[in-house]
């Protein structure tokens, strides 16, 4: 069993709890145990919070990392925004003494010290890693193949970019998530401008909703053109933007989309035989039934 | 002082070509470079950043323009432009910049500097207040608590929601930088 401290973030546990439940249960079947990271907070949001004061962003993210250091476990997480904050701050603090000293000065006020003793991973990246899991192991865990479905992959921005500050090698046309989707029996479809942003990040969703939805609408147009039955992503904030965004696009622009949006862990859960109730798919704004009808 | 030529004749010949304006603050470039940990002074204005930007086709936001403003020290022009808040931080420009600049981080640095001028959209300040109060930018609610229980999860996740004893530590970090205090003040001033 590979063990990780499970960093939850905000939107997964507080808006799409099915993602949290699915991550724990599906990982277990893959030999990955996600342990509770007690007392963790918001990562904090790289766009909405980091934009105001980067110093506080570093210190708050470091506090979350220290909680995992105290457990002596690497962190696994399921949100790209969290990945940017937790992974990037961890890497920067490891390699920049001046920055680390500054952060530790603040953390000393709450009797904490950042040591740089653990690593941070996105759960999707762990799934893709053949040394820990890999697509073959995922394929073996499938009991209900998603045969006959077409799924569009949205990687999201902060998982891969800036590419120089990531373990990945390609942020222009990566294909490893398509392999993870194909392992479930679904057909991953390619679509125009695949790597475009969902539109939510950087505080733009809160600052100018119509602007952010216009970006989302462009992505939905391209995804629809490719004939996708569903969108999958690995970021609850992208999920929120695509899922609730479709309702908001209907209200604001009068354009109707009904494309189900599923976190990869929810998709994996379905393929491993979990029921829609066990995944709380009823909390999704866009009805997942058309997709479920194809596989159930 | 602007760096010049060592040859006085050249210096005189090109003197009027340097950019001078009373609005220009050379410290601005230094502040932006320090906060962004990037090198906007290397920009040759190719426009790859704006060409990669998802916000550019649907607004007047031009990331190239903001990088130029950093180089020219046009602090007020940059910080008071509402387009500053239209960057989704997708980092496409950063990946594609042929001069190895991180334009996204230049924007983040400028937003930090704008905050010092009390310029910041309300939604950012409300996120700060929520994190200060609950530890989460998007906190739990009753509909979600009920859904969590149905899933076999506890009503409160294993975060500051279940362990509020961690909140004072978080507040201490934020108070160290007076973040909540400033957010409260700006929000209350905006109300009347």
Short mmCIF file of C-alpha atoms in Angstrom, two decimals, chain A:
data_model
loop_
_atom_site.label_atom_id
_atom_site.label_comp_id
_atom_site.label_asym_id
_atom_site.label_seq_id
_atom_site.Cartn_x
_atom_site.Cartn_y
_atom_site.Cartn_z
CA UNK A 1 0.00 0.00 0.00
CA UNK A 2 1.36 3.41 -0.98
CA UNK A 3 0.32 5.98 1.61
CA UNK A 4 -0.20 9.69 1.10
CA UNK A 5 -1.53 12.58 3.17
CA UNK A 6 -4.72 13.56 1.34
CA UNK A 7 -4.95 17.32 0.90
CA UNK A 8 -8.63 18.11 0.24
CA UNK A 9 -8.73 21.80 -0.63
CA UNK A 10 -12.11 23.59 -0.63
CA UNK A 11 -14.32 22.82 -3.61
CA UNK A 12 -13.99 19.02 -3.57
CA UNK A 13 -15.06 18.49 0.07
CA UNK A 14 -17.44 21.45 0.23
CA UNK A 15 -19.17 21.39 -3.19
CA UNK A 16 -18.45 18.04 -4.88
CA UNK A 17 -18.00 15.61 -1.96
CA UNK A 18 -18.38 12.76 -4.46
CA UNK A 19 -14.87 13.61 -5.69
CA UNK A 20 -13.49 13.17 -2.19
CA UNK A 21 -15.35 9.90 -1.56
CA UNK A 22 -14.40 8.59 -5.01
CA UNK A 23 -10.72 9.50 -4.62
CA UNK A 24 -10.47 7.53 -1.36
CA UNK A 25 -12.40 4.47 -2.56
CA UNK A 26 -10.99 4.20 -6.08
CA UNK A 27 -7.41 4.68 -4.89
CA UNK A 28 -7.81 1.91 -2.33
CA UNK A 29 -8.51 -0.54 -5.17
CA UNK A 30 -5.26 0.60 -6.80
CA UNK A 31 -3.13 0.03 -3.71
CA UNK A 32 -3.07 3.69 -2.72
CA UNK A 33 -4.19 4.75 0.75
CA UNK A 34 -5.19 8.38 1.26
CA UNK A 35 -4.79 9.42 4.90
CA UNK A 36 -6.61 12.40 6.44
CA UNK A 37 -4.51 15.57 6.65
CA UNK A 38 -6.00 17.00 9.81
CA UNK A 39 -6.38 20.75 10.12
CA UNK A 40 -5.48 21.63 6.54
CA UNK A 41 -6.97 24.85 5.16
CA UNK A 42 -7.54 26.40 1.76
CA UNK A 43 -4.32 25.87 -0.23
CA UNK A 44 -4.73 29.08 -0.39
CA UNK A 45 -6.22 29.84 -3.82
CA UNK A 46 -3.28 30.88 -6.02
CA UNK A 47 -5.25 33.39 -8.10
CA UNK A 48 -7.74 34.89 -5.69
CA UNK A 49 -5.41 34.89 -2.67
CA UNK A 50 -1.91 35.04 -4.18
CA UNK A 51 -2.96 38.04 -6.23
CA UNK A 52 -3.41 40.06 -3.05
CA UNK A 53 -0.25 39.18 -1.16
CA UNK A 54 2.19 36.51 -2.31
CA UNK A 55 3.97 36.50 1.08
CA UNK A 56 0.84 35.29 2.83
CA UNK A 57 0.29 32.76 0.03
CA UNK A 58 3.74 31.25 0.65
CA UNK A 59 3.29 31.12 4.42
CA UNK A 60 -0.23 29.66 4.35
CA UNK A 61 0.69 26.99 1.79
CA UNK A 62 3.80 26.17 3.85
CA UNK A 63 1.61 25.62 6.93
CA UNK A 64 -0.38 23.00 5.01
CA UNK A 65 2.83 21.31 3.86
CA UNK A 66 4.21 21.25 7.42
CA UNK A 67 1.10 19.33 8.57
CA UNK A 68 2.07 16.56 6.12
CA UNK A 69 5.74 16.79 7.14
CA UNK A 70 4.63 16.09 10.70
CA UNK A 71 2.95 12.91 9.42
CA UNK A 72 6.08 12.10 7.43
CA UNK A 73 3.96 11.45 4.32
CA UNK A 74 4.01 12.85 0.79
CA UNK A 75 0.92 14.83 -0.17
CA UNK A 76 -1.60 13.67 -2.77
CA UNK A 77 -4.31 16.06 -3.95
CA UNK A 78 -7.10 16.18 -6.52
CA UNK A 79 -7.29 19.85 -7.54
CA UNK A 80 -5.09 21.80 -9.96
CA UNK A 81 -5.39 25.02 -7.97
CA UNK A 82 -4.21 23.22 -4.84
CA UNK A 83 -1.45 21.67 -6.95
CA UNK A 84 -0.14 25.08 -7.94
CA UNK A 85 -0.10 26.35 -4.36
CA UNK A 86 1.14 23.27 -2.53
CA UNK A 87 3.48 21.79 -5.16
CA UNK A 88 4.97 25.06 -6.33
CA UNK A 89 5.47 26.56 -2.86
CA UNK A 90 7.05 23.29 -1.71
CA UNK A 91 9.51 23.29 -4.62
CA UNK A 92 10.35 26.98 -4.26
CA UNK A 93 10.92 26.72 -0.52
CA UNK A 94 13.14 23.68 -1.01
CA UNK A 95 15.42 25.54 -3.40
CA UNK A 96 15.36 29.14 -2.14
CA UNK A 97 16.97 29.68 1.27
CA UNK A 98 15.97 33.32 1.54
CA UNK A 99 12.33 32.57 0.83
CA UNK A 100 12.36 29.63 3.24
CA UNK A 101 13.90 31.69 6.04
CA UNK A 102 11.24 34.36 5.57
CA UNK A 103 8.44 31.80 5.71
CA UNK A 104 9.94 30.05 8.74
CA UNK A 105 10.13 33.35 10.59
CA UNK A 106 6.35 33.66 10.28
CA UNK A 107 5.70 29.96 10.96
CA UNK A 108 7.78 30.24 14.16
CA UNK A 109 5.00 32.42 15.56
CA UNK A 110 2.75 29.35 15.51
CA UNK A 111 5.50 26.90 16.55
CA UNK A 112 5.93 25.40 13.12
CA UNK A 113 8.94 24.93 10.90
CA UNK A 114 9.09 24.09 7.20
CA UNK A 115 11.76 21.46 6.63
CA UNK A 116 11.31 20.45 2.98
CA UNK A 117 11.11 16.75 3.83
CA UNK A 118 8.18 15.67 1.66
CA UNK A 119 7.02 15.74 -1.97
CA UNK A 120 3.68 16.82 -3.43
CA UNK A 121 1.77 14.93 -6.14
CA UNK A 122 -1.48 15.28 -8.01
CA UNK A 123 -3.41 12.01 -7.67
CA UNK A 124 -3.78 11.88 -11.48
CA UNK A 125 -0.01 12.02 -11.78
CA UNK A 126 0.28 9.12 -9.31
CA UNK A 127 -2.25 7.12 -11.37
CA UNK A 128 -0.22 7.73 -14.53
CA UNK A 129 3.04 6.73 -12.86
CA UNK A 130 3.79 3.11 -13.80
CA UNK A 131 6.04 2.71 -10.75
CA UNK A 132 3.08 3.27 -8.41
CA UNK A 133 0.00 2.58 -10.54
CA UNK A 134 -0.13 3.14 -14.30
CA UNK A 135 -2.95 2.67 -16.87
CA UNK A 136 -2.62 -1.15 -16.85
CA UNK A 137 -3.35 -1.39 -13.15
CA UNK A 138 -6.33 0.94 -13.63
CA UNK A 139 -7.62 -1.26 -16.49
CA UNK A 140 -7.41 -4.31 -14.20
CA UNK A 141 -9.56 -2.55 -11.56
CA UNK A 142 -12.39 -1.87 -14.02
CA UNK A 143 -15.54 -3.97 -13.57
CA UNK A 144 -17.91 -1.82 -15.64
CA UNK A 145 -16.06 -0.63 -18.77
CA UNK A 146 -17.25 2.69 -20.15
CA UNK A 147 -17.50 1.12 -23.61
CA UNK A 148 -19.13 3.15 -26.34
CA UNK A 149 -18.67 6.53 -24.65
CA UNK A 150 -16.65 9.45 -25.97
CA UNK A 151 -14.92 11.53 -23.31
CA UNK A 152 -13.14 14.87 -23.77
CA UNK A 153 -10.18 15.45 -21.47
CA UNK A 154 -9.61 18.86 -19.90
CA UNK A 155 -6.19 18.89 -18.22
CA UNK A 156 -6.58 22.35 -16.70
CA UNK A 157 -3.80 24.91 -16.46
CA UNK A 158 -2.02 24.65 -13.15
CA UNK A 159 -1.40 20.92 -13.35
CA UNK A 160 1.02 21.42 -16.27
CA UNK A 161 1.90 25.10 -16.45
CA UNK A 162 4.34 26.73 -16.10
CA UNK A 163 5.94 23.59 -17.56
CA UNK A 164 9.44 24.55 -16.37
CA UNK A 165 8.22 24.34 -12.79
CA UNK A 166 6.58 20.94 -13.24
CA UNK A 167 7.68 17.29 -13.46
CA UNK A 168 5.79 16.96 -16.76
CA UNK A 169 7.41 17.42 -20.17
CA UNK A 170 4.55 18.57 -22.41
CA UNK A 171 1.91 21.22 -21.79
CA UNK A 172 1.00 21.83 -25.45
CA UNK A 173 -0.42 18.43 -26.40
CA UNK A 174 -0.06 15.91 -23.57
CA UNK A 175 -1.73 12.50 -23.99
CA UNK A 176 -1.23 10.72 -20.66
CA UNK A 177 -4.69 11.56 -19.33
CA UNK A 178 -6.20 10.19 -22.54
CA UNK A 179 -4.43 6.93 -21.71
CA UNK A 180 -6.01 6.96 -18.24
CA UNK A 181 -9.44 7.51 -19.83
CA UNK A 182 -8.87 4.77 -22.43
CA UNK A 183 -7.98 2.41 -19.58
CA UNK A 184 -11.61 2.74 -18.42
CA UNK A 185 -12.91 1.61 -21.81
CA UNK A 186 -14.04 5.06 -22.95
CA UNK A 187 -12.84 6.66 -26.15
CA UNK A 188 -10.90 9.86 -25.47
CA UNK A 189 -11.73 12.44 -28.15
CA UNK A 190 -9.42 15.17 -29.40
CA UNK A 191 -10.83 18.66 -29.84
CA UNK A 192 -9.69 22.08 -30.97
CA UNK A 193 -7.56 24.11 -28.55
CA UNK A 194 -7.56 21.33 -25.97
CA UNK A 195 -5.20 23.11 -23.59
CA UNK A 196 -7.27 26.31 -23.32
CA UNK A 197 -8.13 27.51 -19.83
CA UNK A 198 -11.64 26.80 -18.40
CA UNK A 199 -11.97 30.53 -17.71
CA UNK A 200 -12.41 30.38 -13.94
CA UNK A 201 -8.89 31.03 -12.65
CA UNK A 202 -7.06 34.10 -11.41
CA UNK A 203 -10.16 35.38 -9.60
CA UNK A 204 -11.78 36.12 -12.98
CA UNK A 205 -14.87 34.00 -12.23
CA UNK A 206 -15.60 36.27 -9.26
CA UNK A 207 -14.44 39.50 -10.93
CA UNK A 208 -16.16 39.25 -14.31
CA UNK A 209 -18.42 36.20 -14.63
CA UNK A 210 -19.54 36.92 -18.20
CA UNK A 211 -15.92 37.20 -19.34
CA UNK A 212 -14.95 33.93 -17.69
CA UNK A 213 -18.06 32.16 -19.07
CA UNK A 214 -17.24 33.35 -22.57
CA UNK A 215 -13.97 31.39 -22.36
CA UNK A 216 -15.86 28.35 -21.00
CA UNK A 217 -18.38 28.65 -23.82
CA UNK A 218 -15.59 28.52 -26.41
CA UNK A 219 -14.26 25.33 -24.83
CA UNK A 220 -17.74 23.78 -24.71
CA UNK A 221 -18.25 24.64 -28.39
CA UNK A 222 -15.04 22.82 -29.31
CA UNK A 223 -15.80 19.86 -27.06
CA UNK A 224 -19.31 19.56 -28.46
CA UNK A 225 -17.96 19.68 -32.02
CA UNK A 226 -15.88 16.57 -31.25
CA UNK A 227 -19.04 14.70 -30.23
CA UNK A 228 -18.07 14.12 -26.61
CA UNK A 229 -20.61 12.47 -24.28
CA UNK A 230 -18.86 13.89 -21.23
CA UNK A 231 -15.97 16.06 -20.08
CA UNK A 232 -13.47 14.77 -17.58
CA UNK A 233 -10.98 16.87 -15.60
CA UNK A 234 -8.85 16.63 -12.48
CA UNK A 235 -9.73 19.98 -10.92
CA UNK A 236 -12.94 20.66 -8.94
CA UNK A 237 -12.71 24.37 -9.81
CA UNK A 238 -12.65 23.58 -13.55
CA UNK A 239 -15.48 21.14 -12.81
CA UNK A 240 -17.50 23.87 -11.12
CA UNK A 241 -16.85 26.22 -14.03
CA UNK A 242 -17.93 23.67 -16.68
CA UNK A 243 -20.80 22.24 -14.63
CA UNK A 244 -22.48 25.28 -13.06
CA UNK A 245 -21.07 27.38 -15.89
CA UNK A 246 -23.34 25.62 -18.40
CA UNK A 247 -26.37 26.76 -16.39
CA UNK A 248 -24.97 30.31 -16.14
CA UNK A 249 -24.19 30.34 -19.89
CA UNK A 250 -27.84 29.42 -20.50
CA UNK A 251 -29.01 32.28 -18.31
CA UNK A 252 -26.58 34.91 -19.58
CA UNK A 253 -26.09 34.01 -23.24
CA UNK A 254 -29.17 31.88 -23.98
CA UNK A 255 -26.94 29.02 -25.16
CA UNK A 256 -27.92 25.53 -23.98
CA UNK A 257 -25.29 22.87 -23.39
CA UNK A 258 -25.99 19.64 -21.57
CA UNK A 259 -22.59 18.01 -21.41
CA UNK A 260 -22.02 16.03 -18.19
CA UNK A 261 -18.82 16.98 -16.34
CA UNK A 262 -17.06 14.33 -14.28
CA UNK A 263 -13.87 14.48 -12.25
CA UNK A 264 -11.55 11.64 -13.33
CA UNK A 265 -12.07 10.05 -9.92
CA UNK A 266 -15.84 10.03 -10.46
CA UNK A 267 -15.34 8.45 -13.89
CA UNK A 268 -12.97 5.89 -12.38
CA UNK A 269 -15.51 5.23 -9.62
CA UNK A 270 -18.23 4.48 -12.20
CA UNK A 271 -15.87 2.13 -14.06
CA UNK A 272 -14.96 0.38 -10.80
CA UNK A 273 -18.66 -0.25 -10.19
CA UNK A 274 -19.61 2.57 -7.82
CA UNK A 275 -23.21 3.76 -8.13
CA UNK A 276 -24.14 7.35 -9.08
CA UNK A 277 -25.46 7.72 -5.50
CA UNK A 278 -22.09 6.72 -4.03
CA UNK A 279 -20.57 9.51 -6.12
CA UNK A 280 -23.23 12.12 -5.26
CA UNK A 281 -23.70 12.81 -8.97
CA UNK A 282 -27.07 14.36 -8.08
CA UNK A 283 -25.13 17.38 -6.77
CA UNK A 284 -23.93 18.15 -10.30
CA UNK A 285 -25.75 21.05 -11.96
CA UNK A 286 -25.74 19.27 -15.32
CA UNK A 287 -27.64 15.97 -15.28
CA UNK A 288 -25.24 13.07 -15.80
CA UNK A 289 -28.08 10.73 -16.86
CA UNK A 290 -27.45 10.80 -20.65
CA UNK A 291 -23.91 9.58 -19.97
CA UNK A 292 -24.98 7.08 -17.30
CA UNK A 293 -27.63 5.63 -19.65
CA UNK A 294 -24.83 4.61 -22.01
CA UNK A 295 -22.94 2.62 -19.40
CA UNK A 296 -25.40 1.38 -16.76
#
